[in-house]
Short mmCIF file of C-alpha atoms in Angstrom, two decimals:
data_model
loop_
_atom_site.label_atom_id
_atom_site.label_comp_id
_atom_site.label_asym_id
_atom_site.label_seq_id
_atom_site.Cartn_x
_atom_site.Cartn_y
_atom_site.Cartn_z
CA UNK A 12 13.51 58.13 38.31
CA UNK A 13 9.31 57.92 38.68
CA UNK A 14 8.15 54.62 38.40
CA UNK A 15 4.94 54.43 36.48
CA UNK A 16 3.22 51.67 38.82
CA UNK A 17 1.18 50.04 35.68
CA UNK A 18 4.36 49.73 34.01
CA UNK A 19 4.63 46.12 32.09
CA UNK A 20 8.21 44.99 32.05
CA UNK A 21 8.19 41.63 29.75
CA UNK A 22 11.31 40.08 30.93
CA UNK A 23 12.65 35.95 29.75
CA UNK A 24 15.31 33.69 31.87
CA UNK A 25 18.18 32.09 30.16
CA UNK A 26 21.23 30.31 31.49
CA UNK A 27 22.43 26.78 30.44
CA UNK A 28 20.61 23.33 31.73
CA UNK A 29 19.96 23.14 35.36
CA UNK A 30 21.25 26.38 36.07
CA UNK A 31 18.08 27.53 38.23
CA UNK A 32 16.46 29.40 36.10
CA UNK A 33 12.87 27.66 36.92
CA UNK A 34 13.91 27.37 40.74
CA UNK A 35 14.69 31.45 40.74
CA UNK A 36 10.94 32.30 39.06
CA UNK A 37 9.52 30.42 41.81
CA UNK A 38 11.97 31.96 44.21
CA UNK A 39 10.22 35.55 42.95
CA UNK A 40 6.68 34.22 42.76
CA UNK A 41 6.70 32.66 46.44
CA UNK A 42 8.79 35.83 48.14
CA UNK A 43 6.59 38.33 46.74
CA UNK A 44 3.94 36.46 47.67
CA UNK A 45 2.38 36.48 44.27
CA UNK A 46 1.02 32.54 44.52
CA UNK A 47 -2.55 31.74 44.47
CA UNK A 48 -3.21 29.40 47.21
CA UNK A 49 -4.89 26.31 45.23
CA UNK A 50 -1.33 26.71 43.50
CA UNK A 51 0.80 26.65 46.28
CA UNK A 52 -1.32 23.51 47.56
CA UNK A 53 -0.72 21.79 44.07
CA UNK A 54 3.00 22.37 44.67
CA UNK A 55 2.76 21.15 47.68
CA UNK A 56 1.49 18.14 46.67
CA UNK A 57 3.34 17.61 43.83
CA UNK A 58 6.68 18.05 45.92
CA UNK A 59 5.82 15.51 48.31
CA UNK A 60 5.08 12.71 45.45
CA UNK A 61 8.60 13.60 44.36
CA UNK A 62 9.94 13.18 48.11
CA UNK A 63 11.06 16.34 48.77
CA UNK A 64 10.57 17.23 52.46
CA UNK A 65 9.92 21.09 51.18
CA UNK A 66 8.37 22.93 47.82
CA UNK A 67 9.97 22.42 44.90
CA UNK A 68 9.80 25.64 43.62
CA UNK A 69 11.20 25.07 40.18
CA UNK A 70 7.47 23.47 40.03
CA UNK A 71 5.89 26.64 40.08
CA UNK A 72 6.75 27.32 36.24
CA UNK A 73 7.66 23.67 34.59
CA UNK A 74 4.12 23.03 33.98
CA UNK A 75 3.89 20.25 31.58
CA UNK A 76 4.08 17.01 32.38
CA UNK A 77 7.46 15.18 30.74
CA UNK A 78 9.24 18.77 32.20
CA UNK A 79 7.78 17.62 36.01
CA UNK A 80 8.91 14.45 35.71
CA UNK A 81 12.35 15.33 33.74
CA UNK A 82 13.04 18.35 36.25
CA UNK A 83 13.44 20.12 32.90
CA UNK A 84 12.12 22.95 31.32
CA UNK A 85 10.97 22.11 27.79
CA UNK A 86 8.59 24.71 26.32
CA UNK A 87 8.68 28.50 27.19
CA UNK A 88 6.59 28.91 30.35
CA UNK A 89 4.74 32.38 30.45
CA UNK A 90 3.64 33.83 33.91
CA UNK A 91 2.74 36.76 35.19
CA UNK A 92 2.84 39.11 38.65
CA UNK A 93 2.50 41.97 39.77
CA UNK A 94 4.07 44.00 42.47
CA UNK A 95 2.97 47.59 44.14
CA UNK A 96 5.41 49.17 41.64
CA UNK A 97 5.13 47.31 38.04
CA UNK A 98 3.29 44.64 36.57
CA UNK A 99 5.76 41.40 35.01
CA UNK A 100 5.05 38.77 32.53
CA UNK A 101 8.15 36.06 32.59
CA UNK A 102 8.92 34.41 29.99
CA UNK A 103 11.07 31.10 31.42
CA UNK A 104 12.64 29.78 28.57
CA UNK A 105 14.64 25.75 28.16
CA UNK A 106 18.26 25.76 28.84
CA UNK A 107 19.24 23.12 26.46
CA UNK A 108 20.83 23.29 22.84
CA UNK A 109 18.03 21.65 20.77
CA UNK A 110 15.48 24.14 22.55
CA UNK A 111 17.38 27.14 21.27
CA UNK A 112 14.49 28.02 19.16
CA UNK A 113 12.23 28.40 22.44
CA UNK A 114 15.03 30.85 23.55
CA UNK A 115 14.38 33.07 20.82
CA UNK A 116 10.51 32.76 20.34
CA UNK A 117 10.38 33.51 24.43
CA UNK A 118 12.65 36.43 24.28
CA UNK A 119 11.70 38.06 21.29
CA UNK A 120 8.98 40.83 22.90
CA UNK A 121 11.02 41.27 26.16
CA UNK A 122 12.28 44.32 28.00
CA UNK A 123 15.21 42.79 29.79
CA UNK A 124 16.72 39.05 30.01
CA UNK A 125 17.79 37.39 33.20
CA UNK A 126 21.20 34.96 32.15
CA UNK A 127 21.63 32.58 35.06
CA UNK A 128 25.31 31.61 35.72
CA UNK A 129 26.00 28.56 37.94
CA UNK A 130 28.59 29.67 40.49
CA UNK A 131 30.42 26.49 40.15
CA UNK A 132 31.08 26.70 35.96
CA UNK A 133 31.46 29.98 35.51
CA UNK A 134 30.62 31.41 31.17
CA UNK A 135 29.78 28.14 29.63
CA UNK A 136 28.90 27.41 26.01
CA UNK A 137 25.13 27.89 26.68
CA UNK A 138 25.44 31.36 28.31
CA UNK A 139 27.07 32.53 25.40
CA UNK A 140 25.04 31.24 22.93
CA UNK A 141 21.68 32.80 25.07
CA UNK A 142 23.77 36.28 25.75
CA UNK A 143 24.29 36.01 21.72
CA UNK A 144 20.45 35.39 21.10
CA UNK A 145 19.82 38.38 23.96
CA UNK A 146 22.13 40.61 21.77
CA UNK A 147 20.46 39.31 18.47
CA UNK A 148 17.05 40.04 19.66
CA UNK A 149 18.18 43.41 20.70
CA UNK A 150 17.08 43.06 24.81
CA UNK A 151 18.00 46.30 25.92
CA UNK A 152 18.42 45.29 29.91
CA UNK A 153 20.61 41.95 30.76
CA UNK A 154 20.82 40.88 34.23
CA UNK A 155 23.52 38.16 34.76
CA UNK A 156 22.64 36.62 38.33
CA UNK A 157 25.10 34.46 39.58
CA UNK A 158 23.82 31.68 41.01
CA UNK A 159 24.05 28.89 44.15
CA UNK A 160 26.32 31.16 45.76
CA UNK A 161 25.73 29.14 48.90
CA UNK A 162 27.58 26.46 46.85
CA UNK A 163 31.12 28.39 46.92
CA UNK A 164 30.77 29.64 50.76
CA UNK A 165 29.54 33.18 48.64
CA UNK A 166 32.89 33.80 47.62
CA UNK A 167 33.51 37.32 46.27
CA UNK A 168 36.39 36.54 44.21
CA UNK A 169 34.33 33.48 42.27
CA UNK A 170 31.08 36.22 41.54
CA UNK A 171 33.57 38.79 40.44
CA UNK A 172 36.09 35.99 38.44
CA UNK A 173 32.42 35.46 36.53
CA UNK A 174 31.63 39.15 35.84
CA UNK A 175 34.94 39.49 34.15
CA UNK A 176 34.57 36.54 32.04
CA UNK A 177 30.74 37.74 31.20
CA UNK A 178 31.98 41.30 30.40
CA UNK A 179 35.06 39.96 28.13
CA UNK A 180 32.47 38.10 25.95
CA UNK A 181 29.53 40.77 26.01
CA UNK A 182 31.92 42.93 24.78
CA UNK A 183 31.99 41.44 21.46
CA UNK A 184 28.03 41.05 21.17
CA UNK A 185 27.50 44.89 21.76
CA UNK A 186 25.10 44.34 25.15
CA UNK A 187 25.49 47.84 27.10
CA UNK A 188 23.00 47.93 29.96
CA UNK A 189 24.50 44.90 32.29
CA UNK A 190 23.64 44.30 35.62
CA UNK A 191 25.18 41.56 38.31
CA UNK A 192 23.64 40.20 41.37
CA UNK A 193 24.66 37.58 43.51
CA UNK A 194 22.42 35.10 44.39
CA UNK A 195 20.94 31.92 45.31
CA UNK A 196 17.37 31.13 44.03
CA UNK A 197 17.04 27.93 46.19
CA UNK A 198 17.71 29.52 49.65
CA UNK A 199 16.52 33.41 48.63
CA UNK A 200 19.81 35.33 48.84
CA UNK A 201 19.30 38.67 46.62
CA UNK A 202 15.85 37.26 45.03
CA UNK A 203 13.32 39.34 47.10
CA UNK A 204 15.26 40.35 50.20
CA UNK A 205 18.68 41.54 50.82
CA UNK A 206 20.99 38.39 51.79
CA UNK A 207 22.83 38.59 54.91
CA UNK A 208 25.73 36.16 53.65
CA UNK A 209 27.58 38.36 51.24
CA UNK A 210 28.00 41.46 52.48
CA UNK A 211 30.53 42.62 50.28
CA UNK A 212 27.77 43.08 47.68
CA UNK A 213 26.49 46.58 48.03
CA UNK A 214 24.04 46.41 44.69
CA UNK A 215 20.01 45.95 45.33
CA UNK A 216 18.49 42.43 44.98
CA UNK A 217 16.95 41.14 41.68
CA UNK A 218 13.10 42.00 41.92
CA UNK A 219 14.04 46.01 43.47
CA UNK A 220 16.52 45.50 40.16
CA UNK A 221 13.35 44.51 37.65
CA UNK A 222 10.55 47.01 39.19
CA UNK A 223 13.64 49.96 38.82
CA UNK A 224 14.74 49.43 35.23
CA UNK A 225 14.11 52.51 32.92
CA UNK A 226 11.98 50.91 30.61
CA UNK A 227 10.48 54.29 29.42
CA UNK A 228 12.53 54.55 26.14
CA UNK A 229 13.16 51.50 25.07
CA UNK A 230 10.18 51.38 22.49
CA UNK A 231 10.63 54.48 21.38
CA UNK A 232 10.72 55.55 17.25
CA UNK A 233 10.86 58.55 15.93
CA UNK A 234 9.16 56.54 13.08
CA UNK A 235 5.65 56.47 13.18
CA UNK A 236 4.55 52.84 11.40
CA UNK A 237 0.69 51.97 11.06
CA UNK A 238 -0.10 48.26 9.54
CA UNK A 239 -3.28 48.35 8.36
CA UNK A 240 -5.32 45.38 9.73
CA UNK A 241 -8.29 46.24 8.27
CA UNK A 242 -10.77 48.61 6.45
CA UNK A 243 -13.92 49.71 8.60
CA UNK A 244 -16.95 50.45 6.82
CA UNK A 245 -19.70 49.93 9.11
CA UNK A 246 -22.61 51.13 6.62
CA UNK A 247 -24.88 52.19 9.37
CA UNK A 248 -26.74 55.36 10.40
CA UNK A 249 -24.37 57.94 11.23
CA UNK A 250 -21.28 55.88 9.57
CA UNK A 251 -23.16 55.97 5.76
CA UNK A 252 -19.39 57.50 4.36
CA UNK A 253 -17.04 56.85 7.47
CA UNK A 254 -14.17 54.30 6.05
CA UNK A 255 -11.57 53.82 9.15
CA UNK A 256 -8.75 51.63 9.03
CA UNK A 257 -7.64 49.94 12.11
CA UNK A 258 -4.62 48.54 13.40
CA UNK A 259 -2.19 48.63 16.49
CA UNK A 260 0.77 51.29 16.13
CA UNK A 261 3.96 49.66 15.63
CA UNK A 262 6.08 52.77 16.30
CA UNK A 263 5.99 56.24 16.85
CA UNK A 264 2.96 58.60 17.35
CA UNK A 265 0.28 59.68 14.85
CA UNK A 266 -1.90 62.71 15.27
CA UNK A 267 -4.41 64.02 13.91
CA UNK A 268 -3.17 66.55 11.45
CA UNK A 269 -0.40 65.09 10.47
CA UNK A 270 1.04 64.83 7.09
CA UNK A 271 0.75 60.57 6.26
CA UNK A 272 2.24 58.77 3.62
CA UNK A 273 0.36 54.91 2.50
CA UNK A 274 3.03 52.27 1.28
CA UNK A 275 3.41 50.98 -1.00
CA UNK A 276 1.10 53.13 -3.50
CA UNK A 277 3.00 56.06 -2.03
CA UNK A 278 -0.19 58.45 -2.00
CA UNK A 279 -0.20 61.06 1.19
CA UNK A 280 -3.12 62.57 2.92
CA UNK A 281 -3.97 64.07 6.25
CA UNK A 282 -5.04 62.49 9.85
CA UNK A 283 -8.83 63.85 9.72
CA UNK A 284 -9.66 61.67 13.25
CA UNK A 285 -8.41 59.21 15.34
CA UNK A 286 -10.57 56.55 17.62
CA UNK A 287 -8.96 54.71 20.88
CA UNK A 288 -11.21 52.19 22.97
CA UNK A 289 -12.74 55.20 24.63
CA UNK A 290 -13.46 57.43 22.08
CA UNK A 291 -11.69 60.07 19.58
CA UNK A 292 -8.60 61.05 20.52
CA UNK A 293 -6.06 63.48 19.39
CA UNK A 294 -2.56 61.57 19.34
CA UNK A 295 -2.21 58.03 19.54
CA UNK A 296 1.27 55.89 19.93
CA UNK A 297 2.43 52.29 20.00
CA UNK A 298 1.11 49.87 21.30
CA UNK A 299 -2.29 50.91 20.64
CA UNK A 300 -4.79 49.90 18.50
CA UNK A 301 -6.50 52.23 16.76
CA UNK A 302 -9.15 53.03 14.01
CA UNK A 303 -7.77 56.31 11.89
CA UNK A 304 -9.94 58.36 8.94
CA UNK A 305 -7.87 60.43 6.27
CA UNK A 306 -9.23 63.67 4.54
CA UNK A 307 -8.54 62.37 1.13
CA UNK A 308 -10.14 58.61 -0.41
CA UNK A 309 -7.11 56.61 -0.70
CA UNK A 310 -7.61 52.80 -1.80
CA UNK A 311 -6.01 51.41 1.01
CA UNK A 312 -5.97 47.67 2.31
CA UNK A 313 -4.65 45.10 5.03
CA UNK A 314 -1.07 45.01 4.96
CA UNK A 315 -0.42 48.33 3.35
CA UNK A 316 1.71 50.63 5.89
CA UNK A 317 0.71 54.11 7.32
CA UNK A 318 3.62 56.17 8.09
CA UNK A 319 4.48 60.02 8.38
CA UNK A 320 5.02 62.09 5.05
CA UNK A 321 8.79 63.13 6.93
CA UNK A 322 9.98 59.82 8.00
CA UNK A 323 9.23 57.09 5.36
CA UNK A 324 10.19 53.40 5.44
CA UNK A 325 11.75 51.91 2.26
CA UNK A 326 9.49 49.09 0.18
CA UNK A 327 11.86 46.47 -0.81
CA UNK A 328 11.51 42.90 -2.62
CA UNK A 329 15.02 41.67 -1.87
CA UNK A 330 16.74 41.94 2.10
CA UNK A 331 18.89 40.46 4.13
CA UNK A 332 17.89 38.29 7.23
CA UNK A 333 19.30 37.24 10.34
CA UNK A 334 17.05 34.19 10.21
CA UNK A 335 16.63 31.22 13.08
CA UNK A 336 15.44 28.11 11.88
CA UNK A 337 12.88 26.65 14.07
CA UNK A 338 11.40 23.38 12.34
CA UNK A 339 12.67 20.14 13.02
CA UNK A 340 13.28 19.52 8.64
CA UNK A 341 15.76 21.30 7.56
CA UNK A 342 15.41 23.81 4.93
CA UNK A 343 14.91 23.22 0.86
CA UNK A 344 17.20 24.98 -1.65
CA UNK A 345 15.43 27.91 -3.36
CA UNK A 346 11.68 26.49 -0.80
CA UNK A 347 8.80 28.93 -1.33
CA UNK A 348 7.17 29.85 2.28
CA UNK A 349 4.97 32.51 2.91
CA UNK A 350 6.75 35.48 4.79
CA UNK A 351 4.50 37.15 7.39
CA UNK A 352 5.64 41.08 8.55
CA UNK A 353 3.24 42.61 10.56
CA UNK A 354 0.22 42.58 8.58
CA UNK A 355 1.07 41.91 5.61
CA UNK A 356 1.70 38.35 3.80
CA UNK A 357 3.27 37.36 0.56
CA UNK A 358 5.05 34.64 -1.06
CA UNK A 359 8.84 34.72 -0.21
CA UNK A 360 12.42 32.41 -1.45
CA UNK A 361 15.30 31.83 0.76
CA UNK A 362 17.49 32.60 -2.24
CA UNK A 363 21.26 32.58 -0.86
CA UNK A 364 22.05 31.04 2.84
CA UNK A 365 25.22 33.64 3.41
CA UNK A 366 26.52 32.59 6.83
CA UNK A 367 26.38 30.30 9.80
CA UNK A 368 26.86 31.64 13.18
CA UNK A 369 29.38 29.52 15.64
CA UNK A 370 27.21 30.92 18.92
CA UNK A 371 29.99 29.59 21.11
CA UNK A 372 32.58 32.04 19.40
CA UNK A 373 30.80 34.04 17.13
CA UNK A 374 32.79 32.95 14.06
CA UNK A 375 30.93 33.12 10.47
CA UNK A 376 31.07 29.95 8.70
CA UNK A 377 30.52 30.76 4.71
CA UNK A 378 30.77 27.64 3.63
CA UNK A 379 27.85 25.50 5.38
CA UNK A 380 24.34 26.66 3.28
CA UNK A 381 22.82 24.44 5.21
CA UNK A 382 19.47 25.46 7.34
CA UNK A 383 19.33 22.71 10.34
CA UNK A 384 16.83 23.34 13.69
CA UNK A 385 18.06 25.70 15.81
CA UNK A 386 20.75 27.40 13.15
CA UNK A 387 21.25 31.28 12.88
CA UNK A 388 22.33 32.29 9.91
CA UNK A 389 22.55 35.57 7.50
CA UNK A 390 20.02 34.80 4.40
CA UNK A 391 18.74 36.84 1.60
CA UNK A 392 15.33 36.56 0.74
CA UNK A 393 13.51 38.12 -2.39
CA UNK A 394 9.69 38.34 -1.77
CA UNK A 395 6.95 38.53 -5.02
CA UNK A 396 5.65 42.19 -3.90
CA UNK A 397 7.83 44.69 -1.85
CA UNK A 398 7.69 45.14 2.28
CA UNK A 399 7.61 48.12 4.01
CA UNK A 400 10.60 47.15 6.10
CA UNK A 401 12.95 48.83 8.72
CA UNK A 402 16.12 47.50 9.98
CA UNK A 403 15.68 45.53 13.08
CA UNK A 404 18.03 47.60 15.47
CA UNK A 405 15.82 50.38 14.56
CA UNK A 406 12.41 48.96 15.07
CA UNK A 407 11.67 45.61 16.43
CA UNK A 408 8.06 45.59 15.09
CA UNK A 409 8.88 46.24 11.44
CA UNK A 410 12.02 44.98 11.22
CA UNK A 411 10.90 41.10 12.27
CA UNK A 412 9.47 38.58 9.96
CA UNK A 413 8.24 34.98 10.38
CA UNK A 414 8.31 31.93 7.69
CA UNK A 415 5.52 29.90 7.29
CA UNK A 416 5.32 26.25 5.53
CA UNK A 417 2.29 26.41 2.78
CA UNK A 418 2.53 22.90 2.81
CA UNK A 419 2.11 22.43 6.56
CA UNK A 420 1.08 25.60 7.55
CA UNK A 421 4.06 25.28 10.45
CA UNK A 422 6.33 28.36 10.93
CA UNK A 423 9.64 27.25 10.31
CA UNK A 424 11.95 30.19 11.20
CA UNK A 425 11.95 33.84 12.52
CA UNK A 426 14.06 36.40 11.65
CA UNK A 427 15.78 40.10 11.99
CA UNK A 428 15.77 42.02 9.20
CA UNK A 429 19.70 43.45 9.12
#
């Protein structure tokens, strides 16, 4: 496989509570030498007030304050690196139960997720409940590193004990792609570099694992889905009639040409020209934004959705949700919120809570209508004018929605459109 070297790969950390998650980042950052060196003095300093007679390298990403002095990760740390061979942003997301929400808000854009297992535990409640989120969220790449392998004298039979107990649960989530590496983030083994003290693993280490992955089809649609952002009519010489509308491309490719259909009026015209950053352009695809002009005048506006005559989406009022409540107040019977997908908002009703998911063995609990922080649960939801929606497994763009408080203008849940 080619490697196309400006490649991003997005890519989150989960594992349970003081399973290394923020120790292996900095293990990655520090080996591939991708630390600035006012930040390496920082965490120098920072390690010494804390009496450790090295770096702390779980420092490099636990930025805020209570997480320093907790040795916790609390909010979803974002950094980024590059290597000769891809570019990375990490999202390091919190390991503990009532921070679930940070899980899914961190991993909801990413490539691949990295589930830490601590050698010593084995599959614990957490993992599954993050490999559930991973599955969920539709991560096409999971790579389970088992970690502080120097803790059980990098014992084969322990790492491969923990890949069968891994695989037995993954199987019921649907996760395909799976890869397992040995490791330990505090002393280096299979970060970076190859480690010397389990050579009975024959598998690369974890960054040649993240600049490898085939990334190259996991956005890809057949679909072609436009959101309107916004109407350009720059009334200036040489523009007098030119009306654009711009946006960024959820899915698929437009060209110019092609047969389009606008949702929800359901009108069609034809791609007369398309404008990049650079200039016109004949074909355009996700992610880009985009201004587009159409042969015919078509009242369009933010929010409506440009797709392809051939492959419509269907408008619809009334849906189904896998929905993860994020607010610390639980939710109101029957609450109106406003319902944001992509760029279009409207007034939306919870109006029947269907069922809770047990994370830690996937059972559906019918019974418990409640909405608490950090709950995922099946909801319907009727909105006052229709969506242009797609099911989530078959585009992550337009098949996610947010909920958003009028009253407090605080988004209160996110969800997956089933």
């Amino acid at each position: 496989m080619q490697i196309n070297h400006n490649q991003l790969l997005r890519f989150t950390t989960a594992g349970s509570v003081d399973d290394g998650k923020s120790t292996l980042i900095g293990r990655l950052l520090y080996d591939s030498k991708s630390i600035f060196e006012d930040q390496m003095a920082a965490i120098e300093n920072s390690s010494k007030k804390k009496g450790h007679n090295g770096i702390d390298l779980a420092l490099f990403t636990d930025g805020l304050r209570d997480e320093r002095e907790q040795g916790i990760t609390i909010d979803v740390a974002y950094r980024y690196f590059t290597t000769p061979k891809r570019k990375f942003i990490i999202a390091d997301t919190p390991g503990h139960i009532q921070y679930t929400r940070n899980m899914v808000t961190g991993a909801s854009t990413a490539n691949a997720a990295i589930i830490l297992i601590d050698a010593r535990h084995g599959v614990i409640e957490q993992t599954r409940r993050h490999t559930y989120i991973a599955s969920l969220l539709k991560i096409p790449h999971l790579i389970i590193c088992v970690n502080k392998m120097d803790l059980v004298e990098y014992d084969e039979a322990t790492f491969n004990n923990i890949v069968d107990q891994f695989r037995d649960f993954s199987s019921q989530t649907g996760s395909s792609d799976l890869h397992f590496i040995p490791i330990s983030a505090l002393l280096g083994d299979n970060v970076v570099n190859d480690s010397k003290n389990m050579p009975w693993y024959t598998g690369r280490p974890l960054l040649h694992t993240l600049e490898t992955l085939d990334i190259s089809k996991d956005d890809e649609q057949e679909e072609a889905r436009f959101p309107v952002q916004t109407v350009l009519r720059p009334q200036r010489e040489g523009f007098i009639d030119y009306r654009g509308y711009a946006g960024r491309i959820a899915s698929g490719t437009l060209r110019v040409g092609d047969l389009i259909t606008v949702l929800p009026s359901g009108l069609s015209s034809t791609i007369e020209s398309i404008t990049g950053p650079g200039g016109e352009i004949e074909e355009a695809f996700a992610p880009m934004s985009i201004a587009l002009t159409l042969k015919d005048d078509i009242d369009i506006s933010r929010g409506d959705m440009i797709v392809r005559t051939a492959n419509p989406s269907e408008p619809s009022q009334d849906f189904e949700v896998m929905l993860c409540w994020l607010h610390n107040d639980a939710a109101k019977p029957r609450s109106k919120y406003t319902i944001k997908h992509t760029s279009n908002d409207q007034k939306a009703m919870i109006k029947e809570v269907l069922y809770k998911i047990n994370i830690n063995n996937l059972e559906k609990n019918e019974n418990d209508h409640s909405l608490q922080m950090n709950d995922i649960s099946k909801v319907r939801i009727k909105t006052t004018r229709p969506l242009m929606v797609d099911p989530y497994e078959k585009n992550r763009s337009t098949g996610s929605i947010i909920l958003i408080d009028d009253a407090t203008n605080e988004t209160v849940a996110a969800g997956m459109i089933v």
